[in-house]
Amino acid sequence: LRPSTSMVTMALSSAATAVMLDDRSAQARTSLAQAKARAHWNWLEAELEFQRAIRLDPAYATSHHWYARCCLVPMGRLDEARDEVLLAQSLDPVSSIIAREVASIHYSARDYEVALAYCDQGIELNPHFPHAYFILSLVQEKLGDFDEALAALLRGAQLAPKSPRMIASLGRAQAMAGRKDDAMRSLAEISELERTRFVST
């Protein structure tokens, strides 16, 4: 689910203000870079901000993580993205979010066995992190293990019962597994959520 335009605009404004207050802050520069990438999809300009942040504090893991996720992956520079996110992981080895990102980038590069190993690592670090199960389901699907993919999504949906993305993915997996009634119930859940909140299509 993508954030609303107003939320992204507010984030960009807040990050720009933080940089004005302290242009030597790697955290502020990183937030500004991420906001620029998400607000305008201006990855080249965002990349310059990420690089400034990394020069200010090379040991700040979030700079490397978000540089990989918000710039390098959208630009298709997956080898560089992998290197940056692995560097982030070396700086913050107990982050389940970064482990999930390593898995996601390997998935994008079609290196599914390695992606699977990082999914397992992320879940071991935090077994209650729903998005780790989402990436795991995608990897298992590519490996042809549809039962495991469905099991991963069921666990993810338990942990994030109001996530449209998770419910929609679960419905798709249920349909692929021939579980039509379950898939229809998931579709009904999405329709119900649309009554009270924005659901990305």
PDB file of C-alpha atoms in Angstrom:
ATOM      1  CA  LEU A   1       0.000   0.000   0.000  1.00  0.00           C
ATOM      2  CA  ARG A   2       1.491   3.309  -1.099  1.00  0.00           C
ATOM      3  CA  PRO A   3       1.200   6.268   1.293  1.00  0.00           C
ATOM      4  CA  SER A   4      -1.117   9.100   0.351  1.00  0.00           C
ATOM      5  CA  THR A   5       0.209  12.137  -1.503  1.00  0.00           C
ATOM      6  CA  SER A   6      -0.408  14.343   1.530  1.00  0.00           C
ATOM      7  CA  MET A   7       1.581  12.036   3.779  1.00  0.00           C
ATOM      8  CA  VAL A   8       4.527  11.989   1.372  1.00  0.00           C
ATOM      9  CA  THR A   9       4.401  15.777   0.972  1.00  0.00           C
ATOM     10  CA  MET A  10       4.423  16.225   4.751  1.00  0.00           C
ATOM     11  CA  ALA A  11       7.361  13.846   5.072  1.00  0.00           C
ATOM     12  CA  LEU A  12       9.279  15.774   2.405  1.00  0.00           C
ATOM     13  CA  SER A  13       8.574  19.086   4.111  1.00  0.00           C
ATOM     14  CA  SER A  14       9.593  17.762   7.533  1.00  0.00           C
ATOM     15  CA  ALA A  15      12.806  16.250   6.171  1.00  0.00           C
ATOM     16  CA  ALA A  16      13.712  19.465   4.343  1.00  0.00           C
ATOM     17  CA  THR A  17      13.177  21.433   7.562  1.00  0.00           C
ATOM     18  CA  ALA A  18      15.395  18.992   9.488  1.00  0.00           C
ATOM     19  CA  VAL A  19      18.193  19.489   6.953  1.00  0.00           C
ATOM     20  CA  MET A  20      17.831  23.269   7.189  1.00  0.00           C
ATOM     21  CA  LEU A  21      18.229  23.012  10.955  1.00  0.00           C
ATOM     22  CA  ASP A  22      21.268  20.728  10.711  1.00  0.00           C
ATOM     23  CA  ASP A  23      22.738  20.097   7.272  1.00  0.00           C
ATOM     24  CA  ARG A  24      25.445  17.910   8.828  1.00  0.00           C
ATOM     25  CA  SER A  25      22.926  15.352  10.095  1.00  0.00           C
ATOM     26  CA  ALA A  26      23.123  12.035   8.250  1.00  0.00           C
ATOM     27  CA  GLN A  27      19.719  11.098   9.642  1.00  0.00           C
ATOM     28  CA  ALA A  28      18.117  14.272   8.263  1.00  0.00           C
ATOM     29  CA  ARG A  29      19.802  13.843   4.879  1.00  0.00           C
ATOM     30  CA  THR A  30      18.661  10.213   4.721  1.00  0.00           C
ATOM     31  CA  SER A  31      15.067  11.184   5.487  1.00  0.00           C
ATOM     32  CA  LEU A  32      15.179  13.914   2.842  1.00  0.00           C
ATOM     33  CA  ALA A  33      16.574  11.495   0.263  1.00  0.00           C
ATOM     34  CA  GLN A  34      13.911   8.920   1.001  1.00  0.00           C
ATOM     35  CA  ALA A  35      11.157  11.529   0.844  1.00  0.00           C
ATOM     36  CA  LYS A  36      12.426  12.846  -2.504  1.00  0.00           C
ATOM     37  CA  ALA A  37      12.459   9.347  -3.935  1.00  0.00           C
ATOM     38  CA  ARG A  38       8.928   8.615  -2.758  1.00  0.00           C
ATOM     39  CA  ALA A  39       7.413  12.040  -3.437  1.00  0.00           C
ATOM     40  CA  HIS A  40       8.751  12.659  -6.934  1.00  0.00           C
ATOM     41  CA  TRP A  41      10.386   9.377  -8.001  1.00  0.00           C
ATOM     42  CA  ASN A  42      13.423  11.570  -8.618  1.00  0.00           C
ATOM     43  CA  TRP A  43      15.939   8.850  -7.922  1.00  0.00           C
ATOM     44  CA  LEU A  44      18.960  10.706  -9.292  1.00  0.00           C
ATOM     45  CA  GLU A  45      18.393  13.685  -6.985  1.00  0.00           C
ATOM     46  CA  ALA A  46      17.601  11.357  -4.098  1.00  0.00           C
ATOM     47  CA  GLU A  47      20.797   9.441  -4.810  1.00  0.00           C
ATOM     48  CA  LEU A  48      22.863  12.589  -4.331  1.00  0.00           C
ATOM     49  CA  GLU A  49      21.226  13.108  -0.932  1.00  0.00           C
ATOM     50  CA  PHE A  50      21.853   9.502   0.081  1.00  0.00           C
ATOM     51  CA  GLN A  51      25.489   9.815  -0.924  1.00  0.00           C
ATOM     52  CA  ARG A  52      25.820  13.004   1.124  1.00  0.00           C
ATOM     53  CA  ALA A  53      24.299  11.219   4.118  1.00  0.00           C
ATOM     54  CA  ILE A  54      26.693   8.284   3.745  1.00  0.00           C
ATOM     55  CA  ARG A  55      29.689  10.630   3.560  1.00  0.00           C
ATOM     56  CA  LEU A  56      28.509  12.318   6.755  1.00  0.00           C
ATOM     57  CA  ASP A  57      28.111   9.018   8.629  1.00  0.00           C
ATOM     58  CA  PRO A  58      29.277   5.879   6.798  1.00  0.00           C
ATOM     59  CA  ALA A  59      28.223   3.743   9.787  1.00  0.00           C
ATOM     60  CA  TYR A  60      24.556   4.778   9.680  1.00  0.00           C
ATOM     61  CA  ALA A  61      22.881   1.571   8.495  1.00  0.00           C
ATOM     62  CA  THR A  62      19.602   3.201   7.477  1.00  0.00           C
ATOM     63  CA  SER A  63      21.346   5.338   4.844  1.00  0.00           C
ATOM     64  CA  HIS A  64      22.686   2.251   3.106  1.00  0.00           C
ATOM     65  CA  HIS A  65      19.388   0.370   3.510  1.00  0.00           C
ATOM     66  CA  TRP A  66      17.180   3.128   2.113  1.00  0.00           C
ATOM     67  CA  TYR A  67      19.691   3.988  -0.630  1.00  0.00           C
ATOM     68  CA  ALA A  68      19.386   0.403  -1.836  1.00  0.00           C
ATOM     69  CA  ARG A  69      15.625   0.223  -1.501  1.00  0.00           C
ATOM     70  CA  CYS A  70      14.547   3.685  -2.629  1.00  0.00           C
ATOM     71  CA  CYS A  71      17.095   4.408  -5.374  1.00  0.00           C
ATOM     72  CA  LEU A  72      19.147   1.514  -6.612  1.00  0.00           C
ATOM     73  CA  VAL A  73      16.348  -1.048  -6.873  1.00  0.00           C
ATOM     74  CA  PRO A  74      13.957   1.276  -8.773  1.00  0.00           C
ATOM     75  CA  MET A  75      16.791   2.144 -11.150  1.00  0.00           C
ATOM     76  CA  GLY A  76      17.466  -1.542 -11.765  1.00  0.00           C
ATOM     77  CA  ARG A  77      20.958  -1.437 -10.260  1.00  0.00           C
ATOM     78  CA  LEU A  78      20.470  -4.648  -8.326  1.00  0.00           C
ATOM     79  CA  ASP A  79      24.139  -5.562  -7.848  1.00  0.00           C
ATOM     80  CA  GLU A  80      24.808  -2.184  -6.232  1.00  0.00           C
ATOM     81  CA  ALA A  81      21.607  -2.473  -4.200  1.00  0.00           C
ATOM     82  CA  ARG A  82      22.702  -5.869  -2.901  1.00  0.00           C
ATOM     83  CA  ASP A  83      26.099  -4.490  -1.896  1.00  0.00           C
ATOM     84  CA  GLU A  84      24.544  -1.528  -0.084  1.00  0.00           C
ATOM     85  CA  VAL A  85      21.982  -3.589   1.799  1.00  0.00           C
ATOM     86  CA  LEU A  86      24.604  -6.164   2.797  1.00  0.00           C
ATOM     87  CA  LEU A  87      26.694  -3.298   4.137  1.00  0.00           C
ATOM     88  CA  ALA A  88      23.646  -2.096   6.064  1.00  0.00           C
ATOM     89  CA  GLN A  89      23.242  -5.585   7.483  1.00  0.00           C
ATOM     90  CA  SER A  90      26.867  -5.712   8.571  1.00  0.00           C
ATOM     91  CA  LEU A  91      26.256  -2.457  10.463  1.00  0.00           C
ATOM     92  CA  ASP A  92      22.971  -3.664  11.996  1.00  0.00           C
ATOM     93  CA  PRO A  93      23.028  -7.480  11.989  1.00  0.00           C
ATOM     94  CA  VAL A  94      20.015  -7.894  14.290  1.00  0.00           C
ATOM     95  CA  SER A  95      17.594  -5.925  12.092  1.00  0.00           C
ATOM     96  CA  SER A  96      14.834  -8.155  10.758  1.00  0.00           C
ATOM     97  CA  ILE A  97      13.795  -5.318   8.426  1.00  0.00           C
ATOM     98  CA  ILE A  98      17.199  -5.229   6.773  1.00  0.00           C
ATOM     99  CA  ALA A  99      17.293  -9.032   6.537  1.00  0.00           C
ATOM    100  CA  ARG A 100      13.917  -8.865   4.794  1.00  0.00           C
ATOM    101  CA  GLU A 101      15.339  -6.275   2.403  1.00  0.00           C
ATOM    102  CA  VAL A 102      18.315  -8.491   1.574  1.00  0.00           C
ATOM    103  CA  ALA A 103      15.861 -11.287   0.779  1.00  0.00           C
ATOM    104  CA  SER A 104      13.739  -8.944  -1.341  1.00  0.00           C
ATOM    105  CA  ILE A 105      16.688  -7.778  -3.432  1.00  0.00           C
ATOM    106  CA  HIS A 106      17.868 -11.338  -4.021  1.00  0.00           C
ATOM    107  CA  TYR A 107      14.291 -12.180  -5.016  1.00  0.00           C
ATOM    108  CA  SER A 108      14.301  -9.317  -7.528  1.00  0.00           C
ATOM    109  CA  ALA A 109      17.589 -10.659  -8.894  1.00  0.00           C
ATOM    110  CA  ARG A 110      15.960 -14.118  -9.231  1.00  0.00           C
ATOM    111  CA  ASP A 111      18.409 -15.633  -6.779  1.00  0.00           C
ATOM    112  CA  TYR A 112      15.649 -17.504  -4.985  1.00  0.00           C
ATOM    113  CA  GLU A 113      17.667 -19.951  -2.886  1.00  0.00           C
ATOM    114  CA  VAL A 114      19.705 -17.142  -1.349  1.00  0.00           C
ATOM    115  CA  ALA A 115      16.536 -15.105  -0.878  1.00  0.00           C
ATOM    116  CA  LEU A 116      15.009 -18.049   0.982  1.00  0.00           C
ATOM    117  CA  ALA A 117      17.955 -18.198   3.374  1.00  0.00           C
ATOM    118  CA  TYR A 118      17.589 -14.501   4.195  1.00  0.00           C
ATOM    119  CA  CYS A 119      13.832 -14.915   4.678  1.00  0.00           C
ATOM    120  CA  ASP A 120      14.563 -17.582   7.258  1.00  0.00           C
ATOM    121  CA  GLN A 121      17.121 -15.309   8.891  1.00  0.00           C
ATOM    122  CA  GLY A 122      14.670 -12.421   9.099  1.00  0.00           C
ATOM    123  CA  ILE A 123      11.965 -14.614  10.617  1.00  0.00           C
ATOM    124  CA  GLU A 124      14.447 -16.019  13.124  1.00  0.00           C
ATOM    125  CA  LEU A 125      15.340 -12.477  14.158  1.00  0.00           C
ATOM    126  CA  ASN A 126      11.666 -11.527  14.521  1.00  0.00           C
ATOM    127  CA  PRO A 127       9.033 -14.246  14.060  1.00  0.00           C
ATOM    128  CA  HIS A 128       6.274 -11.628  14.470  1.00  0.00           C
ATOM    129  CA  PHE A 129       7.287  -9.505  11.452  1.00  0.00           C
ATOM    130  CA  PRO A 130       4.520  -9.980   8.861  1.00  0.00           C
ATOM    131  CA  HIS A 131       6.399  -8.609   5.862  1.00  0.00           C
ATOM    132  CA  ALA A 132       9.078 -11.267   6.239  1.00  0.00           C
ATOM    133  CA  TYR A 133       6.370 -13.856   5.600  1.00  0.00           C
ATOM    134  CA  PHE A 134       5.148 -11.896   2.584  1.00  0.00           C
ATOM    135  CA  ILE A 135       8.588 -12.031   0.930  1.00  0.00           C
ATOM    136  CA  LEU A 136       8.900 -15.679   1.960  1.00  0.00           C
ATOM    137  CA  SER A 137       5.629 -16.459   0.170  1.00  0.00           C
ATOM    138  CA  LEU A 138       6.884 -14.861  -3.049  1.00  0.00           C
ATOM    139  CA  VAL A 139      10.121 -16.826  -2.888  1.00  0.00           C
ATOM    140  CA  GLN A 140       8.352 -20.117  -2.150  1.00  0.00           C
ATOM    141  CA  GLU A 141       6.006 -19.509  -5.067  1.00  0.00           C
ATOM    142  CA  LYS A 142       8.952 -19.036  -7.443  1.00  0.00           C
ATOM    143  CA  LEU A 143      10.504 -22.224  -6.085  1.00  0.00           C
ATOM    144  CA  GLY A 144       7.264 -24.045  -6.880  1.00  0.00           C
ATOM    145  CA  ASP A 145       6.299 -24.793  -3.285  1.00  0.00           C
ATOM    146  CA  PHE A 146       2.773 -23.389  -3.313  1.00  0.00           C
ATOM    147  CA  ASP A 147       1.733 -25.041  -0.037  1.00  0.00           C
ATOM    148  CA  GLU A 148       4.598 -23.323   1.788  1.00  0.00           C
ATOM    149  CA  ALA A 149       3.810 -20.038   0.036  1.00  0.00           C
ATOM    150  CA  LEU A 150       0.220 -20.258   1.234  1.00  0.00           C
ATOM    151  CA  ALA A 151       1.322 -21.182   4.764  1.00  0.00           C
ATOM    152  CA  ALA A 152       3.614 -18.141   4.858  1.00  0.00           C
ATOM    153  CA  LEU A 153       0.791 -15.837   3.785  1.00  0.00           C
ATOM    154  CA  LEU A 154      -1.578 -17.327   6.325  1.00  0.00           C
ATOM    155  CA  ARG A 155       0.951 -16.547   9.048  1.00  0.00           C
ATOM    156  CA  GLY A 156       1.520 -13.052   7.668  1.00  0.00           C
ATOM    157  CA  ALA A 157      -2.221 -12.383   7.553  1.00  0.00           C
ATOM    158  CA  GLN A 158      -2.541 -13.527  11.172  1.00  0.00           C
ATOM    159  CA  LEU A 159       0.099 -10.982  12.168  1.00  0.00           C
ATOM    160  CA  ALA A 160      -1.322  -8.179   9.994  1.00  0.00           C
ATOM    161  CA  PRO A 161      -5.052  -8.930   9.755  1.00  0.00           C
ATOM    162  CA  LYS A 162      -5.961  -5.484   8.381  1.00  0.00           C
ATOM    163  CA  SER A 163      -3.256  -5.283   5.700  1.00  0.00           C
ATOM    164  CA  PRO A 164      -4.885  -5.048   2.240  1.00  0.00           C
ATOM    165  CA  ARG A 165      -1.658  -6.166   0.623  1.00  0.00           C
ATOM    166  CA  MET A 166      -1.450  -9.262   2.784  1.00  0.00           C
ATOM    167  CA  ILE A 167      -5.117 -10.160   2.366  1.00  0.00           C
ATOM    168  CA  ALA A 168      -5.013  -9.669  -1.399  1.00  0.00           C
ATOM    169  CA  SER A 169      -1.887 -11.808  -1.682  1.00  0.00           C
ATOM    170  CA  LEU A 170      -3.483 -14.461   0.489  1.00  0.00           C
ATOM    171  CA  GLY A 171      -6.565 -14.491  -1.735  1.00  0.00           C
ATOM    172  CA  ARG A 172      -4.400 -14.901  -4.813  1.00  0.00           C
ATOM    173  CA  ALA A 173      -2.501 -17.796  -3.224  1.00  0.00           C
ATOM    174  CA  GLN A 174      -5.745 -19.438  -2.142  1.00  0.00           C
ATOM    175  CA  ALA A 175      -7.114 -19.155  -5.687  1.00  0.00           C
ATOM    176  CA  MET A 176      -3.922 -20.667  -7.114  1.00  0.00           C
ATOM    177  CA  ALA A 177      -4.257 -23.534  -4.643  1.00  0.00           C
ATOM    178  CA  GLY A 178      -7.827 -24.173  -5.793  1.00  0.00           C
ATOM    179  CA  ARG A 179      -9.347 -22.957  -2.526  1.00  0.00           C
ATOM    180  CA  LYS A 180     -12.084 -20.906  -4.183  1.00  0.00           C
ATOM    181  CA  ASP A 181     -14.249 -20.362  -1.094  1.00  0.00           C
ATOM    182  CA  ASP A 182     -11.293 -19.121   0.940  1.00  0.00           C
ATOM    183  CA  ALA A 183     -10.227 -16.843  -1.913  1.00  0.00           C
ATOM    184  CA  MET A 184     -13.716 -15.370  -2.098  1.00  0.00           C
ATOM    185  CA  ARG A 185     -13.666 -14.695   1.649  1.00  0.00           C
ATOM    186  CA  SER A 186     -10.358 -12.858   1.265  1.00  0.00           C
ATOM    187  CA  LEU A 187     -11.854 -10.814  -1.578  1.00  0.00           C
ATOM    188  CA  ALA A 188     -14.815  -9.966   0.649  1.00  0.00           C
ATOM    189  CA  GLU A 189     -12.393  -8.791   3.360  1.00  0.00           C
ATOM    190  CA  ILE A 190     -10.759  -6.416   0.871  1.00  0.00           C
ATOM    191  CA  SER A 191     -14.174  -5.067  -0.134  1.00  0.00           C
ATOM    192  CA  GLU A 192     -15.043  -4.497   3.516  1.00  0.00           C
ATOM    193  CA  LEU A 193     -11.784  -2.626   4.135  1.00  0.00           C
ATOM    194  CA  GLU A 194     -12.542  -0.362   1.169  1.00  0.00           C
ATOM    195  CA  ARG A 195     -15.628   0.853   3.005  1.00  0.00           C
ATOM    196  CA  THR A 196     -13.548   2.469   5.748  1.00  0.00           C
ATOM    197  CA  ARG A 197     -10.116   3.212   4.279  1.00  0.00           C
ATOM    198  CA  PHE A 198      -8.136   3.735   1.090  1.00  0.00           C
ATOM    199  CA  VAL A 199      -7.053   0.501  -0.556  1.00  0.00           C
ATOM    200  CA  SER A 200      -4.486   0.720  -3.350  1.00  0.00           C
ATOM    201  CA  THR A 201      -5.398  -1.045  -6.602  1.00  0.00           C
TER     202      THR A 201
END
